[in-house]
């Protein structure tokens, strides 16, 4: 089974590039199958990691950035892949 962990944060106004650099510099205790970093208007940063693990497996995640870098707590989601028809 493939599990995707999604981590999304919104930077304080004007600090989107700093948040992006911070997210890209974070290392995990294990390497995922794939890791992708994206950005969006509003100084938002999204990191998705894919794992060949069970849905409820204990997996390394990105931490919370320093409070002065983000405008709200990080949002986190977990999804599992489903078979196509």
mmCIF file of C-alpha atoms in Angstrom:
data_model
loop_
_atom_site.group_PDB
_atom_site.id
_atom_site.type_symbol
_atom_site.label_atom_id
_atom_site.label_comp_id
_atom_site.label_asym_id
_atom_site.label_seq_id
_atom_site.Cartn_x
_atom_site.Cartn_y
_atom_site.Cartn_z
ATOM 1 C CA UNK A 1 0.000 0.000 0.000
ATOM 2 C CA UNK A 2 1.178 3.541 -0.682
ATOM 3 C CA UNK A 3 0.508 6.262 1.858
ATOM 4 C CA UNK A 4 0.911 9.968 1.139
ATOM 5 C CA UNK A 5 1.575 12.437 3.930
ATOM 6 C CA UNK A 6 0.721 16.048 3.173
ATOM 7 C CA UNK A 7 2.154 18.944 5.177
ATOM 8 C CA UNK A 8 0.911 22.469 4.404
ATOM 9 C CA UNK A 9 1.878 25.772 6.006
ATOM 10 C CA UNK A 10 1.138 29.432 5.374
ATOM 11 C CA UNK A 11 3.943 31.912 5.906
ATOM 12 C CA UNK A 12 3.655 35.263 7.559
ATOM 13 C CA UNK A 13 3.063 37.849 4.793
ATOM 14 C CA UNK A 14 6.180 38.317 2.708
ATOM 15 C CA UNK A 15 8.067 35.354 4.171
ATOM 16 C CA UNK A 16 6.975 32.710 1.655
ATOM 17 C CA UNK A 17 10.472 32.266 0.219
ATOM 18 C CA UNK A 18 11.895 31.777 3.718
ATOM 19 C CA UNK A 19 9.255 29.175 4.547
ATOM 20 C CA UNK A 20 9.928 27.397 1.256
ATOM 21 C CA UNK A 21 13.677 27.325 1.979
ATOM 22 C CA UNK A 22 13.013 26.089 5.513
ATOM 23 C CA UNK A 23 10.758 23.244 4.294
ATOM 24 C CA UNK A 24 13.255 22.179 1.630
ATOM 25 C CA UNK A 25 16.061 22.053 4.195
ATOM 26 C CA UNK A 26 14.207 19.694 6.565
ATOM 27 C CA UNK A 27 15.492 16.145 6.638
ATOM 28 C CA UNK A 28 13.517 13.091 7.667
ATOM 29 C CA UNK A 29 14.820 10.172 9.708
ATOM 30 C CA UNK A 30 14.024 7.867 6.751
ATOM 31 C CA UNK A 31 13.774 8.500 3.030
ATOM 32 C CA UNK A 32 10.305 8.315 1.464
ATOM 33 C CA UNK A 33 9.651 6.722 -1.926
ATOM 34 C CA UNK A 34 9.108 10.254 -3.226
ATOM 35 C CA UNK A 35 9.042 13.786 -1.849
ATOM 36 C CA UNK A 36 7.651 16.829 -3.604
ATOM 37 C CA UNK A 37 7.611 20.454 -2.464
ATOM 38 C CA UNK A 38 5.109 22.915 -3.942
ATOM 39 C CA UNK A 39 4.109 26.525 -3.377
ATOM 40 C CA UNK A 40 0.946 28.521 -3.975
ATOM 41 C CA UNK A 41 -0.262 32.112 -3.794
ATOM 42 C CA UNK A 42 -0.700 33.441 -0.301
ATOM 43 C CA UNK A 43 2.804 32.339 0.738
ATOM 44 C CA UNK A 44 1.674 28.708 1.163
ATOM 45 C CA UNK A 45 4.034 25.728 1.029
ATOM 46 C CA UNK A 46 2.993 22.102 0.573
ATOM 47 C CA UNK A 47 5.220 19.044 1.051
ATOM 48 C CA UNK A 48 3.960 15.606 0.024
ATOM 49 C CA UNK A 49 5.840 12.422 0.873
ATOM 50 C CA UNK A 50 4.954 8.937 -0.388
ATOM 51 C CA UNK A 51 5.650 5.780 1.621
ATOM 52 C CA UNK A 52 5.306 2.062 0.952
ATOM 53 C CA UNK A 53 3.709 1.472 4.351
ATOM 54 C CA UNK A 54 0.394 0.684 6.010
ATOM 55 C CA UNK A 55 -2.000 3.601 6.467
ATOM 56 C CA UNK A 56 -1.489 3.694 10.237
ATOM 57 C CA UNK A 57 2.294 3.182 10.148
ATOM 58 C CA UNK A 58 4.439 5.482 12.246
ATOM 59 C CA UNK A 59 6.180 7.701 9.696
ATOM 60 C CA UNK A 60 8.550 10.655 9.993
ATOM 61 C CA UNK A 61 6.930 14.016 9.331
ATOM 62 C CA UNK A 62 8.143 17.564 8.930
ATOM 63 C CA UNK A 63 8.052 19.527 12.183
ATOM 64 C CA UNK A 64 6.273 22.790 12.943
ATOM 65 C CA UNK A 65 8.278 25.820 11.791
ATOM 66 C CA UNK A 66 9.097 28.606 14.253
ATOM 67 C CA UNK A 67 6.017 30.654 15.122
ATOM 68 C CA UNK A 68 7.472 33.858 13.638
ATOM 69 C CA UNK A 69 7.642 32.175 10.202
ATOM 70 C CA UNK A 70 4.049 30.911 9.928
ATOM 71 C CA UNK A 71 0.698 32.663 10.230
ATOM 72 C CA UNK A 72 -1.175 29.606 11.549
ATOM 73 C CA UNK A 73 -0.492 26.029 12.679
ATOM 74 C CA UNK A 74 0.603 23.524 10.039
ATOM 75 C CA UNK A 75 -2.143 21.424 8.431
ATOM 76 C CA UNK A 76 -1.447 17.703 8.022
ATOM 77 C CA UNK A 77 -3.318 15.025 6.085
ATOM 78 C CA UNK A 78 -2.748 11.334 5.413
ATOM 79 C CA UNK A 79 -4.110 9.529 2.352
ATOM 80 C CA UNK A 80 -3.809 6.006 0.988
ATOM 81 C CA UNK A 81 -3.744 5.120 -2.683
ATOM 82 C CA UNK A 82 -6.624 3.140 -4.122
ATOM 83 C CA UNK A 83 -6.636 0.739 -7.047
ATOM 84 C CA UNK A 84 -7.756 2.188 -10.365
ATOM 85 C CA UNK A 85 -10.657 0.575 -12.207
#
